[in-house]
mmCIF file of C-alpha atoms and ligand atoms in Angstrom:
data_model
loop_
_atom_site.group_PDB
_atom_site.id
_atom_site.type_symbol
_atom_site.label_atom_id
_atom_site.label_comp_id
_atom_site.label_asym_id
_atom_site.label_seq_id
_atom_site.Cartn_x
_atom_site.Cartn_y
_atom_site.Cartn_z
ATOM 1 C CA UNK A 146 -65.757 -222.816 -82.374
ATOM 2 C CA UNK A 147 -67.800 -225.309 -80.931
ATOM 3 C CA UNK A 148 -69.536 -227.796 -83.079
ATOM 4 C CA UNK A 149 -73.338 -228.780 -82.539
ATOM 5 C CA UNK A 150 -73.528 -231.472 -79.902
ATOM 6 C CA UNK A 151 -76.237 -233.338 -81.189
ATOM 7 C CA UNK A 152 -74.740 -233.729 -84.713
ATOM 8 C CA UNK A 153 -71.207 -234.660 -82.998
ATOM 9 C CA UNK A 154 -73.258 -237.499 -81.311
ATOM 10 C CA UNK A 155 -75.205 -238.502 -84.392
ATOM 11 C CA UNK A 156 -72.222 -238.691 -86.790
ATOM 12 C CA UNK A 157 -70.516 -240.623 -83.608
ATOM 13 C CA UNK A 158 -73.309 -243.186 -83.827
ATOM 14 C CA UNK A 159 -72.980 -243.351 -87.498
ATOM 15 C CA UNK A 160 -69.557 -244.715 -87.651
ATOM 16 C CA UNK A 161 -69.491 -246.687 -84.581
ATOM 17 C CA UNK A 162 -69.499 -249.937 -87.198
ATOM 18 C CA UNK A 163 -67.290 -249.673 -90.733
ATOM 19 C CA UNK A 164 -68.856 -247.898 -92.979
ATOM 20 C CA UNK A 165 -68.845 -247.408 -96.736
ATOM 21 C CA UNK A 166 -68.469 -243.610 -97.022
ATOM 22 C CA UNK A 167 -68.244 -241.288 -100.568
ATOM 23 C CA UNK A 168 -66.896 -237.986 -100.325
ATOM 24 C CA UNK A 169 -68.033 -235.227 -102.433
ATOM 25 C CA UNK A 170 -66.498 -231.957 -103.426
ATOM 26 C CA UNK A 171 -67.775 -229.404 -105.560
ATOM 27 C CA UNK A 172 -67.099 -229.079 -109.536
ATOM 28 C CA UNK A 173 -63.728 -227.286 -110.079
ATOM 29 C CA UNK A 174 -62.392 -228.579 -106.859
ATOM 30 C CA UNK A 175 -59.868 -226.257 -105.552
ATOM 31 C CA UNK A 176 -57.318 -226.983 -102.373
ATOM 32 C CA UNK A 177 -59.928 -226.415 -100.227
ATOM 33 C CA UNK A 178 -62.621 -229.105 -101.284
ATOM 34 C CA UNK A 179 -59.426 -231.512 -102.015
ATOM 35 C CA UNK A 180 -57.528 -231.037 -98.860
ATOM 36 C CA UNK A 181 -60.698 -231.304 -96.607
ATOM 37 C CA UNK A 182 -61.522 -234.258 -98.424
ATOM 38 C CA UNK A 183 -58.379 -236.302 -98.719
ATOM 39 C CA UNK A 184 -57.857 -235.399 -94.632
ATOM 40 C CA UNK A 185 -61.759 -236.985 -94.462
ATOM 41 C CA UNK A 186 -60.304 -240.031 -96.091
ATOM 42 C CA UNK A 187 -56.971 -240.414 -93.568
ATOM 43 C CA UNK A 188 -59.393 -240.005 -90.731
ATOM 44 C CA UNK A 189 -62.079 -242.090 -91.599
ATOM 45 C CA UNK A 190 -59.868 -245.272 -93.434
ATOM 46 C CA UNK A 191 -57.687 -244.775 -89.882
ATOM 47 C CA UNK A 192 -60.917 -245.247 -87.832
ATOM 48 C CA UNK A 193 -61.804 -248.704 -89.783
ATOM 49 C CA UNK A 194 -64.173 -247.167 -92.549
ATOM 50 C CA UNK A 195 -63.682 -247.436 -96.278
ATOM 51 C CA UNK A 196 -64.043 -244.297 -98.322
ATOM 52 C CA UNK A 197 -63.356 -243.301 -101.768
ATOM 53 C CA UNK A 198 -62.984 -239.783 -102.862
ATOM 54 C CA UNK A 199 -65.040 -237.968 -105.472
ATOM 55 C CA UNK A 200 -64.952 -235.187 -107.343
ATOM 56 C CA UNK A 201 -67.151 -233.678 -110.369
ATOM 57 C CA UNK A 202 -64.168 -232.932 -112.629
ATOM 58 C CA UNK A 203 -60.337 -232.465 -112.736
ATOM 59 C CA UNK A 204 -58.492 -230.516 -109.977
ATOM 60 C CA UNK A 205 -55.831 -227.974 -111.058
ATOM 61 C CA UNK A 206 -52.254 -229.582 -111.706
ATOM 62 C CA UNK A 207 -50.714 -227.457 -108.805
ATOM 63 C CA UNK A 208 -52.100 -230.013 -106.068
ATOM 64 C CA UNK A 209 -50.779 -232.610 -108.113
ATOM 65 C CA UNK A 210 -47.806 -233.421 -105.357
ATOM 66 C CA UNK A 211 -50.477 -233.616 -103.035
ATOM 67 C CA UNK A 212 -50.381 -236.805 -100.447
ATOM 68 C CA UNK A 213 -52.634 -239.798 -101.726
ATOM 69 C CA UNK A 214 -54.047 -237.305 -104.815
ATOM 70 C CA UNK A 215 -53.830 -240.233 -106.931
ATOM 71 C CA UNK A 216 -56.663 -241.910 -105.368
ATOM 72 C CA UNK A 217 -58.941 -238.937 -105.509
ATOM 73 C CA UNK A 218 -62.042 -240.497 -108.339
ATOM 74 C CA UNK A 219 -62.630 -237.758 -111.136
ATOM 75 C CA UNK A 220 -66.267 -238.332 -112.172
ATOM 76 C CA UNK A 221 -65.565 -236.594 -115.440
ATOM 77 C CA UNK A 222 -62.999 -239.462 -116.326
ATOM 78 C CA UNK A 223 -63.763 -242.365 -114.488
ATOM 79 C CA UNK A 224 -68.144 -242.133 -114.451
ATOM 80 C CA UNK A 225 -68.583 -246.011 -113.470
ATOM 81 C CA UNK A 226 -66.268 -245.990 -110.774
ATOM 82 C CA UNK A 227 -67.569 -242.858 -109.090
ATOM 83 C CA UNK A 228 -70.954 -244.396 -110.345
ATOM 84 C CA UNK A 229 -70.130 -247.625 -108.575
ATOM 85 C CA UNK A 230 -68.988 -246.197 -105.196
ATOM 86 C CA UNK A 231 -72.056 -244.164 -105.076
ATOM 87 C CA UNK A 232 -74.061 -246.962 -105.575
ATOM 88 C CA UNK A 233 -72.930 -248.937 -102.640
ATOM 89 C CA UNK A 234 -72.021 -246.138 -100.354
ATOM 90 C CA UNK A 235 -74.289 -245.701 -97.096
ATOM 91 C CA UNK A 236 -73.082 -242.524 -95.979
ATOM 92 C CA UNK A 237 -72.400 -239.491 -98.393
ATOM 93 C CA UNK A 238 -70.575 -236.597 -96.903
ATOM 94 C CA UNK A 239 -70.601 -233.262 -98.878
ATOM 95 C CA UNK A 240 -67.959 -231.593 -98.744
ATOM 96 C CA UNK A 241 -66.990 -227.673 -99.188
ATOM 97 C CA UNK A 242 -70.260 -226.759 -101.231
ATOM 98 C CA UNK A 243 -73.634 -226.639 -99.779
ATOM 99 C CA UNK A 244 -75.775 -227.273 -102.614
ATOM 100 C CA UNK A 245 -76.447 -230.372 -104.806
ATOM 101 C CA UNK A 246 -76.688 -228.270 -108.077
ATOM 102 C CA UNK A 247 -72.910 -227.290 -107.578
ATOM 103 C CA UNK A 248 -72.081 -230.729 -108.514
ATOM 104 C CA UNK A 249 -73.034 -230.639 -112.342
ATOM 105 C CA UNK A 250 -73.124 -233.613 -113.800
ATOM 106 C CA UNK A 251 -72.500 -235.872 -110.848
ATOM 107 C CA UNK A 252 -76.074 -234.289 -109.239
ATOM 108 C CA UNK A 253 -77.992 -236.967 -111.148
ATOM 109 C CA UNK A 254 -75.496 -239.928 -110.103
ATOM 110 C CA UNK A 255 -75.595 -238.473 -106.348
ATOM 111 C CA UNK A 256 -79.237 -238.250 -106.075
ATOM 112 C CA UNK A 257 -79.596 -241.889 -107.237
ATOM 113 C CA UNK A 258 -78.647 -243.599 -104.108
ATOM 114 C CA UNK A 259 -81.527 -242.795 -102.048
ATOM 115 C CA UNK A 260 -80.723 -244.426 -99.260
ATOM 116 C CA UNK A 261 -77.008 -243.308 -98.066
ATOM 117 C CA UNK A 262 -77.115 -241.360 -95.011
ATOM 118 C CA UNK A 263 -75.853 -237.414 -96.250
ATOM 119 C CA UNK A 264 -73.408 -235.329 -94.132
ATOM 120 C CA UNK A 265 -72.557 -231.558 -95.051
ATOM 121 C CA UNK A 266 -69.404 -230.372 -93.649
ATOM 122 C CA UNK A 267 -69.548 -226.711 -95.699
ATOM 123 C CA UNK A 268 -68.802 -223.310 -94.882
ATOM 124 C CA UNK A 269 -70.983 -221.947 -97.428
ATOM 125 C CA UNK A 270 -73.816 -219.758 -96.551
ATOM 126 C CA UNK A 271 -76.892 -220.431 -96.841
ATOM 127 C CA UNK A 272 -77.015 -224.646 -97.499
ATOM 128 C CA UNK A 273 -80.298 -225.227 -99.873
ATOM 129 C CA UNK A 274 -80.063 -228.820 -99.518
ATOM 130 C CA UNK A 275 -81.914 -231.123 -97.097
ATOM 131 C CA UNK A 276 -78.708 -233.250 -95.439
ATOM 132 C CA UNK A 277 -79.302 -235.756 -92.435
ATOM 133 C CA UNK A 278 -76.421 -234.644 -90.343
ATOM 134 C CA UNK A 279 -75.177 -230.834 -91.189
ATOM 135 C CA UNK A 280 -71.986 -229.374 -89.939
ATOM 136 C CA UNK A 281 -72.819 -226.014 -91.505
ATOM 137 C CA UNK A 282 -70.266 -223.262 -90.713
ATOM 138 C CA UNK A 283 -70.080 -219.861 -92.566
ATOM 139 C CA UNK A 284 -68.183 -218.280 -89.941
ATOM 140 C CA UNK A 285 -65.262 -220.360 -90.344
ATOM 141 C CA UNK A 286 -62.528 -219.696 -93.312
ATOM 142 C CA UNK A 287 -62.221 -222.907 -95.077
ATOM 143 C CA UNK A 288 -64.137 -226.481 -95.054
ATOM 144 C CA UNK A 289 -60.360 -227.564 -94.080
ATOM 145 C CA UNK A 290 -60.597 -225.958 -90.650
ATOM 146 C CA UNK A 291 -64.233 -227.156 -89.965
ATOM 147 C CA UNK A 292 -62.818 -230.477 -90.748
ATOM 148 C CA UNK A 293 -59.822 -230.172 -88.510
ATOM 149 C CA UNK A 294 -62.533 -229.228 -85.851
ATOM 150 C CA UNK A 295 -64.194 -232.260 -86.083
ATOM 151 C CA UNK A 296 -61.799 -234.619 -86.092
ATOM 152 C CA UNK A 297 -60.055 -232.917 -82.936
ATOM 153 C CA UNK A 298 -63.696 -233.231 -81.361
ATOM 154 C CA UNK A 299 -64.194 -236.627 -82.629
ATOM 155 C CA UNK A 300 -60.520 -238.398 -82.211
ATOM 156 C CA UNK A 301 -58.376 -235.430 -80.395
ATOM 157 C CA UNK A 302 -55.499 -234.005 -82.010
ATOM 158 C CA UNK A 303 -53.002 -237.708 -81.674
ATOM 159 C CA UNK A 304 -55.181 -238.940 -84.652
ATOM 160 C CA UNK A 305 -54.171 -235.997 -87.244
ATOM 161 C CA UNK A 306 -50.530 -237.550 -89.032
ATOM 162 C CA UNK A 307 -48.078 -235.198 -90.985
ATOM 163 C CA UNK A 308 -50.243 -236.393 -94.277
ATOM 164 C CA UNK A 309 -53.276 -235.012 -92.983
ATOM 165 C CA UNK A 310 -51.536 -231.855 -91.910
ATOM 166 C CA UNK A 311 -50.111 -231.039 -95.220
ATOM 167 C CA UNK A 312 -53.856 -231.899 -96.551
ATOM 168 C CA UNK A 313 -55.662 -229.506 -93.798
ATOM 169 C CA UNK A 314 -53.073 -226.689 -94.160
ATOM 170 C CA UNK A 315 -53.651 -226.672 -97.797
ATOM 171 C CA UNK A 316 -57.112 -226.170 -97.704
ATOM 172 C CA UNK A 317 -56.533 -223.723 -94.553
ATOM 173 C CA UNK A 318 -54.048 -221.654 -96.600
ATOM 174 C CA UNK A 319 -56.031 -221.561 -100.250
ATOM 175 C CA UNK A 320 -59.154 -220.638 -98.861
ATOM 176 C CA UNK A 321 -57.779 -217.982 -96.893
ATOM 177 C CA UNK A 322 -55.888 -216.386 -100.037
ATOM 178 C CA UNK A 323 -52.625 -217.333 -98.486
ATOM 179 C CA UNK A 324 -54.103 -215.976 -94.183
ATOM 180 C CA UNK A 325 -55.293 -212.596 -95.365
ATOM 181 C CA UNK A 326 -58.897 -211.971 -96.350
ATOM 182 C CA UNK A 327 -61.114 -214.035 -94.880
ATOM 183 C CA UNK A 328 -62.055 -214.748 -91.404
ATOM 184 C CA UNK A 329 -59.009 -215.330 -89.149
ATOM 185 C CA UNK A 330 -59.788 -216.055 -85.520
ATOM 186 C CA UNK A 331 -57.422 -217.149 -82.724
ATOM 187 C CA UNK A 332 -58.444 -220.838 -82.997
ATOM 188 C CA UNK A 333 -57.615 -221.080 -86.961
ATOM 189 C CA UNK A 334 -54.145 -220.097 -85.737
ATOM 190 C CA UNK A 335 -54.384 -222.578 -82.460
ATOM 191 C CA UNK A 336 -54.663 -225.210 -85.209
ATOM 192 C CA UNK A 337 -51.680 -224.492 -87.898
ATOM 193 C CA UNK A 338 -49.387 -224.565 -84.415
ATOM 194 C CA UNK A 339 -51.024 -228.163 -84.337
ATOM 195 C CA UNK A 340 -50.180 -228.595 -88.032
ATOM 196 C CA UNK A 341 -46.740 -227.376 -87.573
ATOM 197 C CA UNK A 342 -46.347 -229.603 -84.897
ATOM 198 C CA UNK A 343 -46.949 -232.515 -86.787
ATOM 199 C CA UNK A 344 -43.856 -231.362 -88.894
ATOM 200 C CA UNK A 345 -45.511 -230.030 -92.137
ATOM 201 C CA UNK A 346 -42.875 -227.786 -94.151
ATOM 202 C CA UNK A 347 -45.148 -224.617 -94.674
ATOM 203 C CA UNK A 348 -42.574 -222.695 -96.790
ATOM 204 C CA UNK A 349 -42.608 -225.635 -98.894
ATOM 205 C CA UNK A 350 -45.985 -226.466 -98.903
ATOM 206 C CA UNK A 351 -46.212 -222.366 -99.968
ATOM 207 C CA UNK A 352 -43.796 -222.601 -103.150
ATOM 208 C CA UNK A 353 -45.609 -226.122 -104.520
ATOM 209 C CA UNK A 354 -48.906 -224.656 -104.761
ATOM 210 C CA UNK A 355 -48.138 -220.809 -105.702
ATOM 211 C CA UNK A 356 -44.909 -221.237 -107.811
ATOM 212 C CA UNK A 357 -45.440 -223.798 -109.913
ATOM 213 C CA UNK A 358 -47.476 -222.230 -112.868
ATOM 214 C CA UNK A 359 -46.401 -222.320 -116.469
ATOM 215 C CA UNK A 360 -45.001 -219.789 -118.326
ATOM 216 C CA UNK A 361 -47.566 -219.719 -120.462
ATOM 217 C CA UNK A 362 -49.999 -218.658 -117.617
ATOM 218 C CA UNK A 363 -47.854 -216.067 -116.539
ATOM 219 C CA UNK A 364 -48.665 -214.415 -119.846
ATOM 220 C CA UNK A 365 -52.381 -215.102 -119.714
ATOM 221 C CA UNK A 366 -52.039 -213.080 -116.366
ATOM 222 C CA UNK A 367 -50.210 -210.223 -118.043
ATOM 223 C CA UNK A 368 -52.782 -210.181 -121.150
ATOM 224 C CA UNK A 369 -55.644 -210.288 -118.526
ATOM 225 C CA UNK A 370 -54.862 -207.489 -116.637
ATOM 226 C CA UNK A 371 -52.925 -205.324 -119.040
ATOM 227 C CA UNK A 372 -55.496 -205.652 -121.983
ATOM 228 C CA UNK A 373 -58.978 -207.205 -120.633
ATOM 229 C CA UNK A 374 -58.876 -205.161 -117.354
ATOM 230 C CA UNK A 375 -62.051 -202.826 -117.404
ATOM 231 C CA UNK A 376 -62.506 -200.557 -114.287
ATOM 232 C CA UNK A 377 -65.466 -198.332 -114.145
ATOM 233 C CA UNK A 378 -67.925 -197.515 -111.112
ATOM 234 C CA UNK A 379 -65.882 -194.245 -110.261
ATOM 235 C CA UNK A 380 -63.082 -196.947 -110.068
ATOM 236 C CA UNK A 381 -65.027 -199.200 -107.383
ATOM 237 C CA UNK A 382 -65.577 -202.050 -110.038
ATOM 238 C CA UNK A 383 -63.081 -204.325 -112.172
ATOM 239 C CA UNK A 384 -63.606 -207.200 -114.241
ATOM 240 C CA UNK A 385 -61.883 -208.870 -116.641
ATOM 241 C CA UNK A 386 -62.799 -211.614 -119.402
ATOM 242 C CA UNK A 387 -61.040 -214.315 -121.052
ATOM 243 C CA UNK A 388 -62.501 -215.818 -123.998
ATOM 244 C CA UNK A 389 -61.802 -219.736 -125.074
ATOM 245 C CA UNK A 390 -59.903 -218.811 -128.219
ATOM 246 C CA UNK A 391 -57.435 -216.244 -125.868
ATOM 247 C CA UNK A 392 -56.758 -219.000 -123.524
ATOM 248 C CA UNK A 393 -55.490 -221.491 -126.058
ATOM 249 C CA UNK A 394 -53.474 -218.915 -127.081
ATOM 250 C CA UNK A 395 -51.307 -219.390 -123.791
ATOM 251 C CA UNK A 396 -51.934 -223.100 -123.646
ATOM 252 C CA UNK A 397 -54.410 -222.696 -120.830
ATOM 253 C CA UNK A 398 -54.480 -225.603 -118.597
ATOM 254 C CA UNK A 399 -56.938 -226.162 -115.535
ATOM 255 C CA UNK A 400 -55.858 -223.810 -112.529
ATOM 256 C CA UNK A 401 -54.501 -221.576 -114.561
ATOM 257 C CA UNK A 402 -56.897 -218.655 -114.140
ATOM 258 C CA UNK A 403 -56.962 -219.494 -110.051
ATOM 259 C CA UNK A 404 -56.192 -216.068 -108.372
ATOM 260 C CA UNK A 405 -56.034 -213.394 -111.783
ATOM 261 C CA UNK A 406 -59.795 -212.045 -109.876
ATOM 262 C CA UNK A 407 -58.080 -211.216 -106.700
ATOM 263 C CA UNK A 408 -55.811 -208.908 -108.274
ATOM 264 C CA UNK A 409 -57.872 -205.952 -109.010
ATOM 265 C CA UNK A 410 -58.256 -205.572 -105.566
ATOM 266 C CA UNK A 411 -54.670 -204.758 -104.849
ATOM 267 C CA UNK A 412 -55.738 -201.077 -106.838
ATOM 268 C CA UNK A 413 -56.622 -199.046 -103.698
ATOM 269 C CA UNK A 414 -60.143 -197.927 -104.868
ATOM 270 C CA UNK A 415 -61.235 -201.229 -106.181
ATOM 271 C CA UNK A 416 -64.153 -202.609 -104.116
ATOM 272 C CA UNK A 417 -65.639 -205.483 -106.672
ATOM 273 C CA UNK A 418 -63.354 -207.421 -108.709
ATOM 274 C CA UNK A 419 -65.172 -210.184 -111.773
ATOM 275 C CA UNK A 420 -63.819 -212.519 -114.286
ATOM 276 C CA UNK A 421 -65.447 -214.020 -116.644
ATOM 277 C CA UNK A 422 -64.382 -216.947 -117.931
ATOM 278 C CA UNK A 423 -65.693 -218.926 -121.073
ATOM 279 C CA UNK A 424 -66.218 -222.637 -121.318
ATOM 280 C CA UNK A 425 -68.568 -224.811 -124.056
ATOM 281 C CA UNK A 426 -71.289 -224.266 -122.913
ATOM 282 C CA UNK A 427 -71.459 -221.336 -120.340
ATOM 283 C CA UNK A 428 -69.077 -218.268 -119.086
ATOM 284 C CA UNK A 429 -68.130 -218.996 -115.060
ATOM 285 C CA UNK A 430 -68.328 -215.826 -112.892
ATOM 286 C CA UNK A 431 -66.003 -215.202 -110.345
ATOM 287 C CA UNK A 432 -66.761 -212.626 -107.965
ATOM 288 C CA UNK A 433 -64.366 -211.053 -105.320
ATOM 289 C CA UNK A 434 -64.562 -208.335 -102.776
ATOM 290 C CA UNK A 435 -63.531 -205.914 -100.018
ATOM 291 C CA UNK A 436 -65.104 -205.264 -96.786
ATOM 292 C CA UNK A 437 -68.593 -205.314 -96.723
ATOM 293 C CA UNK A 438 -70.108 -205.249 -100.408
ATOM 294 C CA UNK A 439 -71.224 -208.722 -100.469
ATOM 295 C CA UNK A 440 -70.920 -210.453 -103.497
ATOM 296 C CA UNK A 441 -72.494 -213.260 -102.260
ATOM 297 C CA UNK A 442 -75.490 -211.396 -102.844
ATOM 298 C CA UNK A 443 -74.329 -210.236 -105.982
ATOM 299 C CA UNK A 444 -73.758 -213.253 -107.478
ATOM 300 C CA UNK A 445 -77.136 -215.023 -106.162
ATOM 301 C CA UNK A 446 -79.099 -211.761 -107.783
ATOM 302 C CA UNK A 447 -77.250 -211.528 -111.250
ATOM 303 C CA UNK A 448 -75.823 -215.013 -111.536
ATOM 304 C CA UNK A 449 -77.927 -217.301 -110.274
ATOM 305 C CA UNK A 450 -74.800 -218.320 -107.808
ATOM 306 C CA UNK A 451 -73.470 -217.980 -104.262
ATOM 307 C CA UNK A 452 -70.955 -218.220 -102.302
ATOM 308 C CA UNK A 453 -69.341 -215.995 -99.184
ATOM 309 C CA UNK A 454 -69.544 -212.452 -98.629
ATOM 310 C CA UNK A 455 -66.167 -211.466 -100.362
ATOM 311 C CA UNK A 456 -66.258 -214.497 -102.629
ATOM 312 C CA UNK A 457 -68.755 -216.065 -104.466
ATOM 313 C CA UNK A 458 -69.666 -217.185 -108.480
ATOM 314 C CA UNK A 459 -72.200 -218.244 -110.898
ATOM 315 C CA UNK A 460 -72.902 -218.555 -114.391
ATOM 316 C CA UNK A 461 -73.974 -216.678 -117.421
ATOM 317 C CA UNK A 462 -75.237 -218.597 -120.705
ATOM 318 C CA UNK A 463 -75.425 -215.717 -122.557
ATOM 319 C CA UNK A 464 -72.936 -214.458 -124.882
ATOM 320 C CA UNK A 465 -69.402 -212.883 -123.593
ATOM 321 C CA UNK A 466 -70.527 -209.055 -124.374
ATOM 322 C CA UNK A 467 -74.389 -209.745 -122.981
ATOM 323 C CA UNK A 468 -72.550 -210.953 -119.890
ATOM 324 C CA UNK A 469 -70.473 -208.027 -119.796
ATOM 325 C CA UNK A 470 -73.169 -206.059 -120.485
ATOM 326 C CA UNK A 471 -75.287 -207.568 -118.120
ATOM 327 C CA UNK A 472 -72.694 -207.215 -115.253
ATOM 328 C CA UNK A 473 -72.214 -203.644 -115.681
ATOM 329 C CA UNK A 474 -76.036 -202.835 -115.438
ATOM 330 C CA UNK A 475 -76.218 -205.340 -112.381
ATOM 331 C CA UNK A 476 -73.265 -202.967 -110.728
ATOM 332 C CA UNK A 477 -75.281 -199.834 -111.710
ATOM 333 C CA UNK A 478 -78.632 -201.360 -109.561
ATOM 334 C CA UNK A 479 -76.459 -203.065 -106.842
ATOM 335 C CA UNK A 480 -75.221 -199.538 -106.445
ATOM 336 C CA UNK A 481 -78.490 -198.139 -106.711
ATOM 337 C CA UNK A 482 -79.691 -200.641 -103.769
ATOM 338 C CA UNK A 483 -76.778 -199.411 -101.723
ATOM 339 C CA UNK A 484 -74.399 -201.855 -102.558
ATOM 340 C CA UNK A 485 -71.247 -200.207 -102.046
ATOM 341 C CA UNK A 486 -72.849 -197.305 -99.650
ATOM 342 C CA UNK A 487 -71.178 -199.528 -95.922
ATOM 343 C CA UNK A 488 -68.213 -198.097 -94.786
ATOM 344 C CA UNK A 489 -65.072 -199.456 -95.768
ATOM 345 C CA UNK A 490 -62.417 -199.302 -92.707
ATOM 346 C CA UNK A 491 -59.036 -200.007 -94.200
ATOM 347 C CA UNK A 492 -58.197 -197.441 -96.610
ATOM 348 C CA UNK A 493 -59.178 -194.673 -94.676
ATOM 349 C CA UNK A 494 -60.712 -192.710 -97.754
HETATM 350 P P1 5GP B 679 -64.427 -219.251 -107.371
HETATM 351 O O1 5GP B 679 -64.509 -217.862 -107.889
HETATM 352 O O2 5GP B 679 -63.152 -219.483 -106.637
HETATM 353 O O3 5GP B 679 -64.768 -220.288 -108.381
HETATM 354 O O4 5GP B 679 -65.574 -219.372 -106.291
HETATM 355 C C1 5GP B 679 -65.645 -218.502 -105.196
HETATM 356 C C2 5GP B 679 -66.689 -218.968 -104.223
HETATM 357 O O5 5GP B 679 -67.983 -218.923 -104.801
HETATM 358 C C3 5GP B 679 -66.491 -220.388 -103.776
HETATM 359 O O6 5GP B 679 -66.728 -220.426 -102.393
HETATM 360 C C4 5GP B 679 -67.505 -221.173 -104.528
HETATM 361 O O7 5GP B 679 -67.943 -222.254 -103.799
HETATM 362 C C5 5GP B 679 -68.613 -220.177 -104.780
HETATM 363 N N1 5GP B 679 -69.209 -220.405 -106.109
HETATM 364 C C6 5GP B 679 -68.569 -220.376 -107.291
HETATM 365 N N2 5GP B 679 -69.393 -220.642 -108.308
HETATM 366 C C7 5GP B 679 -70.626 -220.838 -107.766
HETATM 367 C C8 5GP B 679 -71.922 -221.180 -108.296
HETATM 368 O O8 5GP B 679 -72.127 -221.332 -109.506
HETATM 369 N N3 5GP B 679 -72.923 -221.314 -107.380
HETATM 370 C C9 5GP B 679 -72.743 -221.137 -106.051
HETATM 371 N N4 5GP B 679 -73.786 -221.288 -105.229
HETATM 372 N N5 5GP B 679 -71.541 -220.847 -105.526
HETATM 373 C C10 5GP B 679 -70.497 -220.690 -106.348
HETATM 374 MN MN1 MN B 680 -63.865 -223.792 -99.255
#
């Protein structure tokens, strides 16, 4: 995939003298928006610049090994340091969300500095924000590939180190649900034989981020499918819920629900999968798919949210059962717009 010419030479011109760069990933950062922006920091801190790297709040303990994780800035417990980078950074670059809303309560903090040049590097459809460079990319898998893109245009393949591998391949392989459901084109490939050749240990890599749960959220899993699982839609439609008080019961930590919405989908009829999960002051919405139902649509509809085609979320700030009883009536008029009515090519029924 080639990347836009004009925004190559722009972001070129940008940091031809040192810059002081913030990255930002979206709220609930996941390996994804971490990996594609600790690589951003390698790249950029290489190339002379100095960057600090934000996010909204914590990221799930499971990327906790990660390379140079440490020095990631979590606005939710450190507000006057993010606060303070912000405030002197003159270039912003947004990274792996397209709009600013997705950033909660660092929005307000963000759209203080006025001033600081803004970079998207997103592959998020539909970007709502006005940004000064964009590197928008929908068609692409994961924000990590887009970034490995750019710095292969920008400083060729020599400048990516076994760190930034492990940080690209992360993102690469979480956003992809391990290489199988989203896009996966000949030049994603092309660029984990790069990876590998840097000497990145992807069975390794595999086990730190996939096997290293808690007991306790084994159990959640079990209690989620095996007593919160609702199908209905002739069997098309799953979701599941998990309410505050359940997920104490299991000693919930952060991360620990990543993946129990993909799950549904392994039930042969299942075209929609939802979770719904509680927090203070709102229920998240997760929102997965097969083939072409978009829940991308979906979610921007129903839950004022977005996302991909087989992926998306939003939010509901009404209680538990409205939302459930919201969702279900949303499934009967997404059906009744022809929601599910494509052709489905891989199970043959
Ligand atoms: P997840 O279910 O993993 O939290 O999110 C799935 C996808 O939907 C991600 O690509 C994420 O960026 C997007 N997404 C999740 N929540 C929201 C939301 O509230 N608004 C928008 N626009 N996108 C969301
Ligand atoms: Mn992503």
């Amino acid at each position: 995939m080639q990347l836009s010419k004009e925004d190559i030479g722009r972001l070129r011109e940008l940091l031809a003298s040192p810059r002081r760069i913030v990255t930002v990933a979206h709220t609930n950062p996941d390996g994804d928006a971490i990996g594609s922006s600790l690589a951003m920091r390698e790249v950029l801190t290489a190339a002379g610049h100095e960057v600090t790297c934000i996010v909204p709040n914590k990221y799930p303990y499971f990327l906790d090994w990660m390379p140079d994780i440490a020095e990631v800035v979590v606005y939710g417990l450190e507000p006057e340091r993010a606060a303070e980078a912000i405030d002197k950074a003159d270039v912003i670059m947004c990274l792996d969300f397209n709009s600013l809303s997705r950033l909660e309560a660092l929005s307000d903090t963000l759209a203080g500095n006025t001033s600081a040049v803004r970079v998207l590097i997103d592959h998020h459809l539909s970007p709502d924000e006005r940004f000064d460079i964009a590197f928008s990319h929908p068609e692409m898998s994961s924000t990590s590939f887009l970034v490995y893109t750019l710095i292969e245009t920008m400083y060729g393949t020599g400048a990516i180190s076994r760190k930034m591998a492990e940080m690209l391949y992360v993102g690469m392989m979480t956003d992809t649900g391990n290489f199988s459901y989203s896009t996966l084109t000949p030049e994603l490939y092309r660029s984990i034989a790069v990876l590998a050749e840097k000497g990145i240990d992807i069975p390794s890599i595999h086990n730190l981020v996939y096997n290293s749960y808690t007991e306790g959220r084994a159990r959640l899993f079990g209690y989620a499918i095996n007593r919160k699982m609702e199908i209905f839609h002739g069997g098309k439609v799953a979701c599941m819920s998990l309410l505050e008080s359940e997920m104490r019961r299991f000693g919930f930590r952060q991360g620990d629900s990543e993946g129990f919405v993909n799950y549904p989908l392994t039930i042969k009829k299942v075209r929609m999968s939802a979770m719904f999960l509680a927090h203070r002051t709102f229920i998240r919405v997760s929102l997965r798919s097969r083939g072409e139902v978009d829940v991308n649509l979906f979610a921007r509809k129903y839950f004022n949210g977005g996302g991909h085609r087989n992926a998306a979320g939003g939010k509901s700030f009404v209680s538990m059962e409205e939302t459930l009883e919201h969702f279900r009536r949303s499934v009967e008029d997404f059906a009744a717009e022809g929601g599910f009515r494509t052709p489905q090519p891989e199970t043959g029924e």
